[in-house]
Amino acid sequence: MLDGKKVLYSGMQATGNLTIGNYFGALQNWVTLNEEYECFYGVMDLHSLTVRQNPTEFRQRARSLYALYVAAGLDPKKNCIYYQSHVSGHAELSWILNCFTYMGELNRMTQFKDKSARHADNINAGLYTYPVLMAADILLYQSDVVPVGADQKQHLEITRDIAERFNGIYGDVFTVPEPYIGKTGARIMSLQDATKKMSKSDENPNASIYLLDDLDAVLRKFKRAVTDSDNEIRYAEEKPGISNLIDIYSAATGKTVAEIEKEFDGKGYGDFKMAVGEAVVDVLRPLQERYNELLKDKEYINSCIKENDEKAQYFANKTLRKVQKKVGLTEKIR
Ligand code: TYM
């Protein structure tokens, strides 16, 4: 709790370009949460180091992610939006929590298995302990809730296990966080293979819609999206392509599945794909306009970063000092 409000924490990696999966699964749901919660959102640049980055591009991407948060409607005066790497407590707490996490637990992480298969030439220790850094992010701010897409649920479970284990030994040090999964868009799938989640790192450019994609390209990609042969717009397990498009349309327009099925009753896939494309373009156009304006206003973004880095550092340090004391590290002589 902070100022009588529950604390909410989330963030995104500064790797690759954000997709509508990130937007509908996360960002879009975050925008109004600050009314109810004290919100912290990180640009997770330390996590991005688990994959080799080109330093210049990486810096630009982190900045772009910050601007996208703001362009999507997160007000930096009402939400603490900051760089993970600017708050040293993340790495410090992560080390301590590493010593309270079992290899058996980390071995079970499906994302580690997937990522090590994809980056077979660079299975580094950071990739393996990635969930511990994520636990540190969340626990540093005594977070009550963590809004994430379904793919991050396992990481949240391990965070809870680590927090409970630590509390079991040292008393109530950490708030044990709960997941917060948005109503729509919890899992947006690839447009080319609806059994795979839409990902920033997909090699097929037609599989993902990027937030900064050219808007004509967005329409084109939807036209090419895989469907099935029965030409009926109906939500069903055996129709993953169409169900995914219904999910996207629902996230973009706020309409329910039943309303969408009714709207497209008797219509063909061509019409439907066109409508989904246009609905997504209607979301992306204002977002891109705002983003382009923000990138020009360097001073404004810099002042937001500075102010929020300091705020995050203050809260993170409070928890870190408490943890250091509990585990018996000697206090600095001041
Ligand atoms: P990341 O950067 O992969 O994704 C950011 C957020 O977007 C959601 N997401 C999706 N939702 C629906 N459909 C999709 N296709 C899709 N793809 C991504 C993710 O669930 C996530 O909510 N490890 C995290 C970043 C992180 C973090 C944290 C999150 C680091 N520390 C602490 C919360 C709290 C990650 O890689 O997210």
PDB file of C-alpha atoms in Angstrom, residues 24-325:
ATOM      1  CA  PHE A  24      -3.858  -5.280 -26.305  1.00  0.00           C
ATOM      2  CA  GLY A  25      -2.413  -7.752 -23.796  1.00  0.00           C
ATOM      3  CA  ALA A  26      -0.848  -5.116 -21.583  1.00  0.00           C
ATOM      4  CA  LEU A  27      -0.443  -1.440 -22.419  1.00  0.00           C
ATOM      5  CA  GLN A  28      -4.067  -0.717 -23.310  1.00  0.00           C
ATOM      6  CA  ASN A  29      -5.219  -2.183 -20.004  1.00  0.00           C
ATOM      7  CA  TRP A  30      -2.730  -0.108 -18.012  1.00  0.00           C
ATOM      8  CA  VAL A  31      -3.959   3.314 -18.997  1.00  0.00           C
ATOM      9  CA  THR A  32      -6.804   3.725 -16.524  1.00  0.00           C
ATOM     10  CA  LEU A  33      -5.327   1.727 -13.663  1.00  0.00           C
ATOM     11  CA  ASN A  34      -3.710   4.706 -11.955  1.00  0.00           C
ATOM     12  CA  GLU A  35      -7.122   5.815 -10.671  1.00  0.00           C
ATOM     13  CA  GLU A  36      -7.267   2.763  -8.461  1.00  0.00           C
ATOM     14  CA  TYR A  37      -3.600   1.880  -7.970  1.00  0.00           C
ATOM     15  CA  GLU A  38      -0.237   3.522  -7.382  1.00  0.00           C
ATOM     16  CA  CYS A  39       1.392   2.429 -10.652  1.00  0.00           C
ATOM     17  CA  PHE A  40       5.022   1.680 -11.537  1.00  0.00           C
ATOM     18  CA  TYR A  41       6.022   0.763 -15.093  1.00  0.00           C
ATOM     19  CA  GLY A  42       9.570  -0.141 -16.001  1.00  0.00           C
ATOM     20  CA  VAL A  43      11.430  -0.001 -19.281  1.00  0.00           C
ATOM     21  CA  MET A  44      13.030  -3.394 -18.683  1.00  0.00           C
ATOM     22  CA  ASP A  45      16.386  -2.806 -20.259  1.00  0.00           C
ATOM     23  CA  LEU A  46      18.379  -5.123 -17.982  1.00  0.00           C
ATOM     24  CA  HIS A  47      16.217  -8.042 -19.070  1.00  0.00           C
ATOM     25  CA  SER A  48      16.951  -7.187 -22.696  1.00  0.00           C
ATOM     26  CA  LEU A  49      20.655  -7.872 -22.140  1.00  0.00           C
ATOM     27  CA  THR A  50      19.951 -11.609 -22.087  1.00  0.00           C
ATOM     28  CA  VAL A  51      20.007 -11.271 -25.881  1.00  0.00           C
ATOM     29  CA  ARG A  52      22.921  -9.513 -27.644  1.00  0.00           C
ATOM     30  CA  GLN A  53      22.042  -5.915 -28.424  1.00  0.00           C
ATOM     31  CA  ASN A  54      23.578  -3.351 -30.708  1.00  0.00           C
ATOM     32  CA  PRO A  55      24.302  -0.563 -28.153  1.00  0.00           C
ATOM     33  CA  THR A  56      23.172   2.363 -30.311  1.00  0.00           C
ATOM     34  CA  GLU A  57      19.978   0.687 -31.485  1.00  0.00           C
ATOM     35  CA  PHE A  58      19.289  -0.577 -27.987  1.00  0.00           C
ATOM     36  CA  ARG A  59      19.437   2.915 -26.474  1.00  0.00           C
ATOM     37  CA  GLN A  60      17.068   4.179 -29.156  1.00  0.00           C
ATOM     38  CA  ARG A  61      14.699   1.304 -28.582  1.00  0.00           C
ATOM     39  CA  ALA A  62      14.549   1.907 -24.847  1.00  0.00           C
ATOM     40  CA  ARG A  63      13.771   5.564 -25.503  1.00  0.00           C
ATOM     41  CA  SER A  64      11.166   4.570 -28.068  1.00  0.00           C
ATOM     42  CA  LEU A  65       9.550   2.231 -25.544  1.00  0.00           C
ATOM     43  CA  TYR A  66       9.375   5.048 -23.010  1.00  0.00           C
ATOM     44  CA  ALA A  67       7.710   7.318 -25.588  1.00  0.00           C
ATOM     45  CA  LEU A  68       5.288   4.553 -26.577  1.00  0.00           C
ATOM     46  CA  TYR A  69       4.183   4.137 -22.970  1.00  0.00           C
ATOM     47  CA  VAL A  70       3.372   7.831 -22.880  1.00  0.00           C
ATOM     48  CA  ALA A  71       1.847   7.882 -26.384  1.00  0.00           C
ATOM     49  CA  ALA A  72      -0.449   5.017 -25.401  1.00  0.00           C
ATOM     50  CA  GLY A  73      -1.866   7.244 -22.685  1.00  0.00           C
ATOM     51  CA  LEU A  74       0.182   6.559 -19.558  1.00  0.00           C
ATOM     52  CA  ASP A  75       0.575   9.946 -17.921  1.00  0.00           C
ATOM     53  CA  PRO A  76       4.095  10.202 -16.436  1.00  0.00           C
ATOM     54  CA  LYS A  77       2.770  12.541 -13.736  1.00  0.00           C
ATOM     55  CA  LYS A  78       0.326   9.914 -12.537  1.00  0.00           C
ATOM     56  CA  ASN A  79       2.386   6.781 -13.243  1.00  0.00           C
ATOM     57  CA  CYS A  80       5.983   6.182 -12.285  1.00  0.00           C
ATOM     58  CA  ILE A  81       7.501   5.275 -15.672  1.00  0.00           C
ATOM     59  CA  TYR A  82      11.221   4.709 -15.320  1.00  0.00           C
ATOM     60  CA  TYR A  83      14.261   2.816 -16.588  1.00  0.00           C
ATOM     61  CA  GLN A  84      15.003  -0.423 -14.740  1.00  0.00           C
ATOM     62  CA  SER A  85      18.762   0.063 -15.170  1.00  0.00           C
ATOM     63  CA  HIS A  86      18.584   3.505 -13.504  1.00  0.00           C
ATOM     64  CA  VAL A  87      17.530   1.964 -10.208  1.00  0.00           C
ATOM     65  CA  SER A  88      20.437  -0.096  -8.933  1.00  0.00           C
ATOM     66  CA  GLY A  89      18.234  -1.917  -6.422  1.00  0.00           C
ATOM     67  CA  HIS A  90      16.899  -4.218  -9.151  1.00  0.00           C
ATOM     68  CA  ALA A  91      20.270  -5.855  -9.727  1.00  0.00           C
ATOM     69  CA  GLU A  92      21.116  -5.827  -6.018  1.00  0.00           C
ATOM     70  CA  LEU A  93      17.893  -7.465  -4.888  1.00  0.00           C
ATOM     71  CA  SER A  94      18.095  -9.876  -7.776  1.00  0.00           C
ATOM     72  CA  TRP A  95      21.419 -11.200  -6.465  1.00  0.00           C
ATOM     73  CA  ILE A  96      20.010 -11.737  -2.991  1.00  0.00           C
ATOM     74  CA  LEU A  97      16.905 -13.467  -4.364  1.00  0.00           C
ATOM     75  CA  ASN A  98      19.091 -15.718  -6.544  1.00  0.00           C
ATOM     76  CA  CYS A  99      20.265 -17.201  -3.278  1.00  0.00           C
ATOM     77  CA  PHE A 100      16.649 -17.997  -2.354  1.00  0.00           C
ATOM     78  CA  THR A 101      15.676 -19.585  -5.671  1.00  0.00           C
ATOM     79  CA  TYR A 102      16.248 -23.218  -6.551  1.00  0.00           C
ATOM     80  CA  MET A 103      17.648 -24.422  -9.841  1.00  0.00           C
ATOM     81  CA  GLY A 104      14.829 -26.972  -9.946  1.00  0.00           C
ATOM     82  CA  GLU A 105      12.337 -24.090 -10.031  1.00  0.00           C
ATOM     83  CA  LEU A 106      14.170 -22.264 -12.793  1.00  0.00           C
ATOM     84  CA  ASN A 107      14.482 -25.493 -14.800  1.00  0.00           C
ATOM     85  CA  ARG A 108      10.707 -25.616 -15.030  1.00  0.00           C
ATOM     86  CA  MET A 109      10.310 -22.204 -16.678  1.00  0.00           C
ATOM     87  CA  THR A 110       8.825 -22.708 -20.136  1.00  0.00           C
ATOM     88  CA  GLN A 111      10.089 -19.355 -21.377  1.00  0.00           C
ATOM     89  CA  PHE A 112      13.663 -20.369 -20.565  1.00  0.00           C
ATOM     90  CA  LYS A 113      13.201 -23.579 -22.520  1.00  0.00           C
ATOM     91  CA  ASP A 114      11.724 -21.704 -25.501  1.00  0.00           C
ATOM     92  CA  LYS A 115      14.343 -18.992 -25.460  1.00  0.00           C
ATOM     93  CA  SER A 116      17.257 -21.384 -25.132  1.00  0.00           C
ATOM     94  CA  ALA A 117      15.940 -23.299 -28.131  1.00  0.00           C
ATOM     95  CA  ARG A 118      15.762 -20.027 -30.096  1.00  0.00           C
ATOM     96  CA  HIS A 119      19.157 -18.698 -28.979  1.00  0.00           C
ATOM     97  CA  ALA A 120      21.073 -21.961 -28.880  1.00  0.00           C
ATOM     98  CA  ASP A 121      24.359 -20.122 -29.458  1.00  0.00           C
ATOM     99  CA  ASN A 122      23.867 -17.867 -26.417  1.00  0.00           C
ATOM    100  CA  ILE A 123      22.259 -19.731 -23.519  1.00  0.00           C
ATOM    101  CA  ASN A 124      23.678 -17.439 -20.865  1.00  0.00           C
ATOM    102  CA  ALA A 125      23.132 -17.462 -17.118  1.00  0.00           C
ATOM    103  CA  GLY A 126      21.073 -14.270 -17.406  1.00  0.00           C
ATOM    104  CA  LEU A 127      18.516 -16.075 -19.525  1.00  0.00           C
ATOM    105  CA  TYR A 128      18.300 -18.706 -16.820  1.00  0.00           C
ATOM    106  CA  THR A 129      17.948 -16.311 -13.872  1.00  0.00           C
ATOM    107  CA  TYR A 130      15.694 -13.922 -15.816  1.00  0.00           C
ATOM    108  CA  PRO A 131      12.672 -14.781 -13.599  1.00  0.00           C
ATOM    109  CA  VAL A 132      14.632 -13.841 -10.479  1.00  0.00           C
ATOM    110  CA  LEU A 133      15.319 -10.353 -11.829  1.00  0.00           C
ATOM    111  CA  MET A 134      11.634 -10.120 -12.635  1.00  0.00           C
ATOM    112  CA  ALA A 135      10.807 -11.149  -9.066  1.00  0.00           C
ATOM    113  CA  ALA A 136      13.160  -8.434  -7.823  1.00  0.00           C
ATOM    114  CA  ASP A 137      11.398  -5.838 -10.015  1.00  0.00           C
ATOM    115  CA  ILE A 138       8.040  -6.699  -8.546  1.00  0.00           C
ATOM    116  CA  LEU A 139       9.039  -7.220  -4.917  1.00  0.00           C
ATOM    117  CA  LEU A 140      11.164  -4.061  -4.665  1.00  0.00           C
ATOM    118  CA  TYR A 141       8.019  -1.926  -4.848  1.00  0.00           C
ATOM    119  CA  GLN A 142       5.938  -4.087  -2.491  1.00  0.00           C
ATOM    120  CA  SER A 143       3.565  -4.606  -5.408  1.00  0.00           C
ATOM    121  CA  ASP A 144       0.085  -5.907  -4.759  1.00  0.00           C
ATOM    122  CA  VAL A 145      -0.888  -6.606  -8.363  1.00  0.00           C
ATOM    123  CA  VAL A 146       0.959  -7.252 -11.599  1.00  0.00           C
ATOM    124  CA  PRO A 147      -0.905  -6.929 -14.900  1.00  0.00           C
ATOM    125  CA  VAL A 148       0.697  -9.220 -17.483  1.00  0.00           C
ATOM    126  CA  GLY A 149      -0.353 -11.302 -20.446  1.00  0.00           C
ATOM    127  CA  ALA A 150      -0.944 -15.018 -19.928  1.00  0.00           C
ATOM    128  CA  ASP A 151       2.622 -15.811 -21.103  1.00  0.00           C
ATOM    129  CA  GLN A 152       4.092 -14.199 -17.969  1.00  0.00           C
ATOM    130  CA  LYS A 153       1.934 -16.047 -15.442  1.00  0.00           C
ATOM    131  CA  GLN A 154       4.567 -18.639 -14.648  1.00  0.00           C
ATOM    132  CA  HIS A 155       7.054 -15.877 -13.836  1.00  0.00           C
ATOM    133  CA  LEU A 156       4.568 -14.361 -11.483  1.00  0.00           C
ATOM    134  CA  GLU A 157       4.049 -17.689  -9.755  1.00  0.00           C
ATOM    135  CA  ILE A 158       7.762 -18.078  -9.108  1.00  0.00           C
ATOM    136  CA  THR A 159       7.821 -14.498  -7.790  1.00  0.00           C
ATOM    137  CA  ARG A 160       5.132 -15.438  -5.297  1.00  0.00           C
ATOM    138  CA  ASP A 161       7.027 -18.592  -4.291  1.00  0.00           C
ATOM    139  CA  ILE A 162      10.246 -16.637  -3.737  1.00  0.00           C
ATOM    140  CA  ALA A 163       8.418 -13.958  -1.715  1.00  0.00           C
ATOM    141  CA  GLU A 164       6.660 -16.540   0.448  1.00  0.00           C
ATOM    142  CA  ARG A 165       9.887 -18.440   1.028  1.00  0.00           C
ATOM    143  CA  PHE A 166      11.709 -15.272   2.045  1.00  0.00           C
ATOM    144  CA  ASN A 167       8.852 -14.140   4.288  1.00  0.00           C
ATOM    145  CA  GLY A 168       8.757 -17.615   5.839  1.00  0.00           C
ATOM    146  CA  ILE A 169      12.347 -17.173   6.982  1.00  0.00           C
ATOM    147  CA  TYR A 170      12.496 -13.455   7.833  1.00  0.00           C
ATOM    148  CA  GLY A 171       8.924 -12.387   8.632  1.00  0.00           C
ATOM    149  CA  ASP A 172       6.684 -10.229   6.459  1.00  0.00           C
ATOM    150  CA  VAL A 173       9.248  -8.446   4.317  1.00  0.00           C
ATOM    151  CA  PHE A 174       7.569  -8.641   0.903  1.00  0.00           C
ATOM    152  CA  THR A 175       4.007  -8.137  -0.226  1.00  0.00           C
ATOM    153  CA  VAL A 176       3.021 -11.299  -2.130  1.00  0.00           C
ATOM    154  CA  PRO A 177       1.695 -10.072  -5.510  1.00  0.00           C
ATOM    155  CA  GLU A 178      -1.376 -11.253  -7.379  1.00  0.00           C
ATOM    156  CA  PRO A 179      -1.648 -11.488 -11.169  1.00  0.00           C
ATOM    157  CA  TYR A 180      -4.003  -9.112 -12.921  1.00  0.00           C
ATOM    158  CA  ILE A 181      -5.064 -10.405 -16.339  1.00  0.00           C
ATOM    159  CA  GLY A 182      -7.055  -7.980 -18.476  1.00  0.00           C
ATOM    160  CA  LYS A 183     -10.460  -8.996 -19.790  1.00  0.00           C
ATOM    161  CA  THR A 184      -9.568  -8.826 -23.473  1.00  0.00           C
ATOM    162  CA  GLY A 185      -6.428  -9.551 -25.408  1.00  0.00           C
ATOM    163  CA  ALA A 186      -4.771 -11.690 -22.753  1.00  0.00           C
ATOM    164  CA  ARG A 187      -3.173 -13.680 -25.553  1.00  0.00           C
ATOM    165  CA  ILE A 188      -2.887 -12.370 -29.092  1.00  0.00           C
ATOM    166  CA  MET A 189      -1.599 -14.996 -31.498  1.00  0.00           C
ATOM    167  CA  SER A 190       0.552 -14.833 -34.629  1.00  0.00           C
ATOM    168  CA  LEU A 191      -1.330 -13.925 -37.819  1.00  0.00           C
ATOM    169  CA  GLN A 192       0.522 -16.661 -39.669  1.00  0.00           C
ATOM    170  CA  ASP A 193       0.292 -19.470 -37.115  1.00  0.00           C
ATOM    171  CA  ALA A 194      -2.512 -19.014 -34.623  1.00  0.00           C
ATOM    172  CA  THR A 195      -1.097 -21.662 -32.290  1.00  0.00           C
ATOM    173  CA  LYS A 196       1.923 -19.421 -31.539  1.00  0.00           C
ATOM    174  CA  LYS A 197       1.754 -16.143 -29.608  1.00  0.00           C
ATOM    175  CA  MET A 198       2.386 -12.936 -31.520  1.00  0.00           C
ATOM    176  CA  SER A 199       5.948 -12.022 -30.714  1.00  0.00           C
ATOM    177  CA  LYS A 200       8.344  -9.104 -31.177  1.00  0.00           C
ATOM    178  CA  SER A 201      10.977 -11.512 -32.399  1.00  0.00           C
ATOM    179  CA  ASP A 202       9.048 -13.472 -35.043  1.00  0.00           C
ATOM    180  CA  GLU A 203      11.145 -13.880 -38.179  1.00  0.00           C
ATOM    181  CA  ASN A 204       8.110 -13.668 -40.464  1.00  0.00           C
ATOM    182  CA  PRO A 205       7.165  -9.974 -40.732  1.00  0.00           C
ATOM    183  CA  ASN A 206       3.584 -10.918 -41.684  1.00  0.00           C
ATOM    184  CA  ALA A 207       3.098 -12.751 -38.380  1.00  0.00           C
ATOM    185  CA  SER A 208       3.099  -9.660 -36.142  1.00  0.00           C
ATOM    186  CA  ILE A 209       1.556  -6.214 -36.303  1.00  0.00           C
ATOM    187  CA  TYR A 210       4.011  -3.712 -34.864  1.00  0.00           C
ATOM    188  CA  LEU A 211       2.728  -0.558 -33.206  1.00  0.00           C
ATOM    189  CA  LEU A 212       4.920   1.554 -35.457  1.00  0.00           C
ATOM    190  CA  ASP A 213       4.095  -0.350 -38.670  1.00  0.00           C
ATOM    191  CA  ASP A 214       3.129   1.602 -41.735  1.00  0.00           C
ATOM    192  CA  LEU A 215      -0.691   1.614 -41.701  1.00  0.00           C
ATOM    193  CA  ASP A 216      -1.035   0.228 -45.237  1.00  0.00           C
ATOM    194  CA  ALA A 217       1.197  -2.642 -44.220  1.00  0.00           C
ATOM    195  CA  VAL A 218      -1.143  -3.311 -41.292  1.00  0.00           C
ATOM    196  CA  LEU A 219      -4.114  -3.734 -43.647  1.00  0.00           C
ATOM    197  CA  ARG A 220      -2.053  -5.923 -45.944  1.00  0.00           C
ATOM    198  CA  LYS A 221      -0.958  -8.187 -43.107  1.00  0.00           C
ATOM    199  CA  PHE A 222      -4.538  -8.677 -41.955  1.00  0.00           C
ATOM    200  CA  LYS A 223      -5.564  -9.550 -45.514  1.00  0.00           C
ATOM    201  CA  ARG A 224      -2.921 -12.275 -45.499  1.00  0.00           C
ATOM    202  CA  ALA A 225      -3.792 -13.609 -42.030  1.00  0.00           C
ATOM    203  CA  VAL A 226      -4.343 -17.381 -41.921  1.00  0.00           C
ATOM    204  CA  THR A 227      -7.910 -18.555 -41.360  1.00  0.00           C
ATOM    205  CA  ASP A 228      -9.625 -21.852 -42.218  1.00  0.00           C
ATOM    206  CA  SER A 229     -11.793 -23.166 -44.998  1.00  0.00           C
ATOM    207  CA  ASP A 230     -15.347 -23.027 -43.621  1.00  0.00           C
ATOM    208  CA  ASN A 231     -15.880 -19.262 -44.092  1.00  0.00           C
ATOM    209  CA  GLU A 232     -17.890 -18.818 -40.891  1.00  0.00           C
ATOM    210  CA  ILE A 233     -17.048 -16.068 -38.395  1.00  0.00           C
ATOM    211  CA  ARG A 234     -17.438 -17.967 -35.173  1.00  0.00           C
ATOM    212  CA  TYR A 235     -15.290 -18.243 -32.030  1.00  0.00           C
ATOM    213  CA  ALA A 236     -14.224 -21.871 -31.572  1.00  0.00           C
ATOM    214  CA  GLU A 237     -11.223 -23.886 -30.453  1.00  0.00           C
ATOM    215  CA  GLU A 238     -10.989 -25.627 -33.817  1.00  0.00           C
ATOM    216  CA  LYS A 239     -10.885 -22.202 -35.532  1.00  0.00           C
ATOM    217  CA  PRO A 240      -7.781 -20.608 -33.945  1.00  0.00           C
ATOM    218  CA  GLY A 241      -7.117 -18.140 -36.791  1.00  0.00           C
ATOM    219  CA  ILE A 242     -10.634 -16.688 -36.804  1.00  0.00           C
ATOM    220  CA  SER A 243     -10.847 -16.768 -33.008  1.00  0.00           C
ATOM    221  CA  ASN A 244      -7.626 -14.754 -32.814  1.00  0.00           C
ATOM    222  CA  LEU A 245      -9.004 -12.194 -35.274  1.00  0.00           C
ATOM    223  CA  ILE A 246     -12.186 -11.978 -33.193  1.00  0.00           C
ATOM    224  CA  ASP A 247     -10.046 -11.380 -30.087  1.00  0.00           C
ATOM    225  CA  ILE A 248      -8.126  -8.624 -31.862  1.00  0.00           C
ATOM    226  CA  TYR A 249     -11.306  -7.002 -33.165  1.00  0.00           C
ATOM    227  CA  SER A 250     -12.821  -7.197 -29.702  1.00  0.00           C
ATOM    228  CA  ALA A 251      -9.737  -5.614 -28.097  1.00  0.00           C
ATOM    229  CA  ALA A 252      -9.665  -2.848 -30.712  1.00  0.00           C
ATOM    230  CA  THR A 253     -13.374  -1.981 -30.603  1.00  0.00           C
ATOM    231  CA  GLY A 254     -14.531  -3.049 -27.127  1.00  0.00           C
ATOM    232  CA  LYS A 255     -17.246  -5.235 -28.697  1.00  0.00           C
ATOM    233  CA  THR A 256     -18.009  -8.642 -27.206  1.00  0.00           C
ATOM    234  CA  VAL A 257     -17.537 -11.933 -29.054  1.00  0.00           C
ATOM    235  CA  ALA A 258     -21.320 -12.384 -29.331  1.00  0.00           C
ATOM    236  CA  GLU A 259     -21.724  -8.892 -30.814  1.00  0.00           C
ATOM    237  CA  ILE A 260     -18.974  -9.573 -33.326  1.00  0.00           C
ATOM    238  CA  GLU A 261     -20.410 -12.941 -34.396  1.00  0.00           C
ATOM    239  CA  LYS A 262     -23.742 -11.224 -34.943  1.00  0.00           C
ATOM    240  CA  GLU A 263     -22.214  -8.307 -36.833  1.00  0.00           C
ATOM    241  CA  PHE A 264     -20.483 -10.645 -39.293  1.00  0.00           C
ATOM    242  CA  ASP A 265     -23.181 -13.286 -39.549  1.00  0.00           C
ATOM    243  CA  GLY A 266     -23.399 -14.328 -43.207  1.00  0.00           C
ATOM    244  CA  LYS A 267     -20.361 -12.255 -44.198  1.00  0.00           C
ATOM    245  CA  GLY A 268     -17.156 -13.714 -45.615  1.00  0.00           C
ATOM    246  CA  TYR A 269     -13.600 -13.827 -44.293  1.00  0.00           C
ATOM    247  CA  GLY A 270     -12.468 -11.133 -46.723  1.00  0.00           C
ATOM    248  CA  ASP A 271     -14.874  -8.560 -45.259  1.00  0.00           C
ATOM    249  CA  PHE A 272     -14.061  -9.571 -41.727  1.00  0.00           C
ATOM    250  CA  LYS A 273     -10.284  -9.358 -42.175  1.00  0.00           C
ATOM    251  CA  MET A 274     -10.703  -5.924 -43.726  1.00  0.00           C
ATOM    252  CA  ALA A 275     -12.799  -4.761 -40.760  1.00  0.00           C
ATOM    253  CA  VAL A 276     -10.261  -6.066 -38.245  1.00  0.00           C
ATOM    254  CA  GLY A 277      -7.458  -4.314 -40.127  1.00  0.00           C
ATOM    255  CA  GLU A 278      -9.360  -1.035 -40.158  1.00  0.00           C
ATOM    256  CA  ALA A 279     -10.227  -1.277 -36.465  1.00  0.00           C
ATOM    257  CA  VAL A 280      -6.558  -1.793 -35.614  1.00  0.00           C
ATOM    258  CA  VAL A 281      -5.516   1.093 -37.876  1.00  0.00           C
ATOM    259  CA  ASP A 282      -7.996   3.306 -35.999  1.00  0.00           C
ATOM    260  CA  VAL A 283      -6.169   2.446 -32.777  1.00  0.00           C
ATOM    261  CA  LEU A 284      -2.672   2.816 -34.210  1.00  0.00           C
ATOM    262  CA  ARG A 285      -3.104   6.091 -36.104  1.00  0.00           C
ATOM    263  CA  PRO A 286      -3.543   8.391 -33.043  1.00  0.00           C
ATOM    264  CA  LEU A 287      -0.940   6.399 -31.128  1.00  0.00           C
ATOM    265  CA  GLN A 288       1.648   6.922 -33.868  1.00  0.00           C
ATOM    266  CA  GLU A 289       0.809  10.621 -34.172  1.00  0.00           C
ATOM    267  CA  ARG A 290       1.292  11.176 -30.473  1.00  0.00           C
ATOM    268  CA  TYR A 291       4.478   9.095 -30.493  1.00  0.00           C
ATOM    269  CA  ASN A 292       5.997  11.190 -33.293  1.00  0.00           C
ATOM    270  CA  GLU A 293       5.175  14.407 -31.452  1.00  0.00           C
ATOM    271  CA  LEU A 294       6.723  13.092 -28.251  1.00  0.00           C
ATOM    272  CA  LEU A 295       9.954  12.050 -29.906  1.00  0.00           C
ATOM    273  CA  LYS A 296      10.429  15.659 -30.982  1.00  0.00           C
ATOM    274  CA  ASP A 297       9.952  16.922 -27.435  1.00  0.00           C
ATOM    275  CA  LYS A 298      13.222  15.709 -25.978  1.00  0.00           C
ATOM    276  CA  GLU A 299      13.116  17.985 -22.949  1.00  0.00           C
ATOM    277  CA  TYR A 300       9.730  16.752 -21.845  1.00  0.00           C
ATOM    278  CA  ILE A 301      10.674  13.084 -22.025  1.00  0.00           C
ATOM    279  CA  ASN A 302      13.978  13.783 -20.261  1.00  0.00           C
ATOM    280  CA  SER A 303      12.249  15.568 -17.410  1.00  0.00           C
ATOM    281  CA  CYS A 304       9.772  12.689 -17.011  1.00  0.00           C
ATOM    282  CA  ILE A 305      12.586  10.153 -16.946  1.00  0.00           C
ATOM    283  CA  LYS A 306      14.564  12.118 -14.367  1.00  0.00           C
ATOM    284  CA  GLU A 307      11.657  12.725 -12.030  1.00  0.00           C
ATOM    285  CA  ASN A 308      10.360   9.175 -12.155  1.00  0.00           C
ATOM    286  CA  ASP A 309      13.792   7.541 -11.854  1.00  0.00           C
ATOM    287  CA  GLU A 310      14.180   9.397  -8.558  1.00  0.00           C
ATOM    288  CA  LYS A 311      10.760   8.379  -7.335  1.00  0.00           C
ATOM    289  CA  ALA A 312      11.384   4.722  -8.197  1.00  0.00           C
ATOM    290  CA  GLN A 313      14.826   4.822  -6.578  1.00  0.00           C
ATOM    291  CA  TYR A 314      13.329   6.140  -3.352  1.00  0.00           C
ATOM    292  CA  PHE A 315      10.783   3.321  -2.997  1.00  0.00           C
ATOM    293  CA  ALA A 316      13.181   0.635  -4.195  1.00  0.00           C
ATOM    294  CA  ASN A 317      15.786   1.682  -1.645  1.00  0.00           C
ATOM    295  CA  LYS A 318      13.311   1.392   1.198  1.00  0.00           C
ATOM    296  CA  THR A 319      12.697  -2.286   0.433  1.00  0.00           C
ATOM    297  CA  LEU A 320      16.330  -2.998  -0.369  1.00  0.00           C
ATOM    298  CA  ARG A 321      17.564  -1.613   2.975  1.00  0.00           C
ATOM    299  CA  LYS A 322      15.002  -3.704   4.799  1.00  0.00           C
ATOM    300  CA  VAL A 323      16.075  -6.878   2.963  1.00  0.00           C
ATOM    301  CA  GLN A 324      19.783  -6.212   3.483  1.00  0.00           C
ATOM    302  CA  LYS A 325      19.175  -5.786   7.186  1.00  0.00           C
TER     303      LYS A 325
END
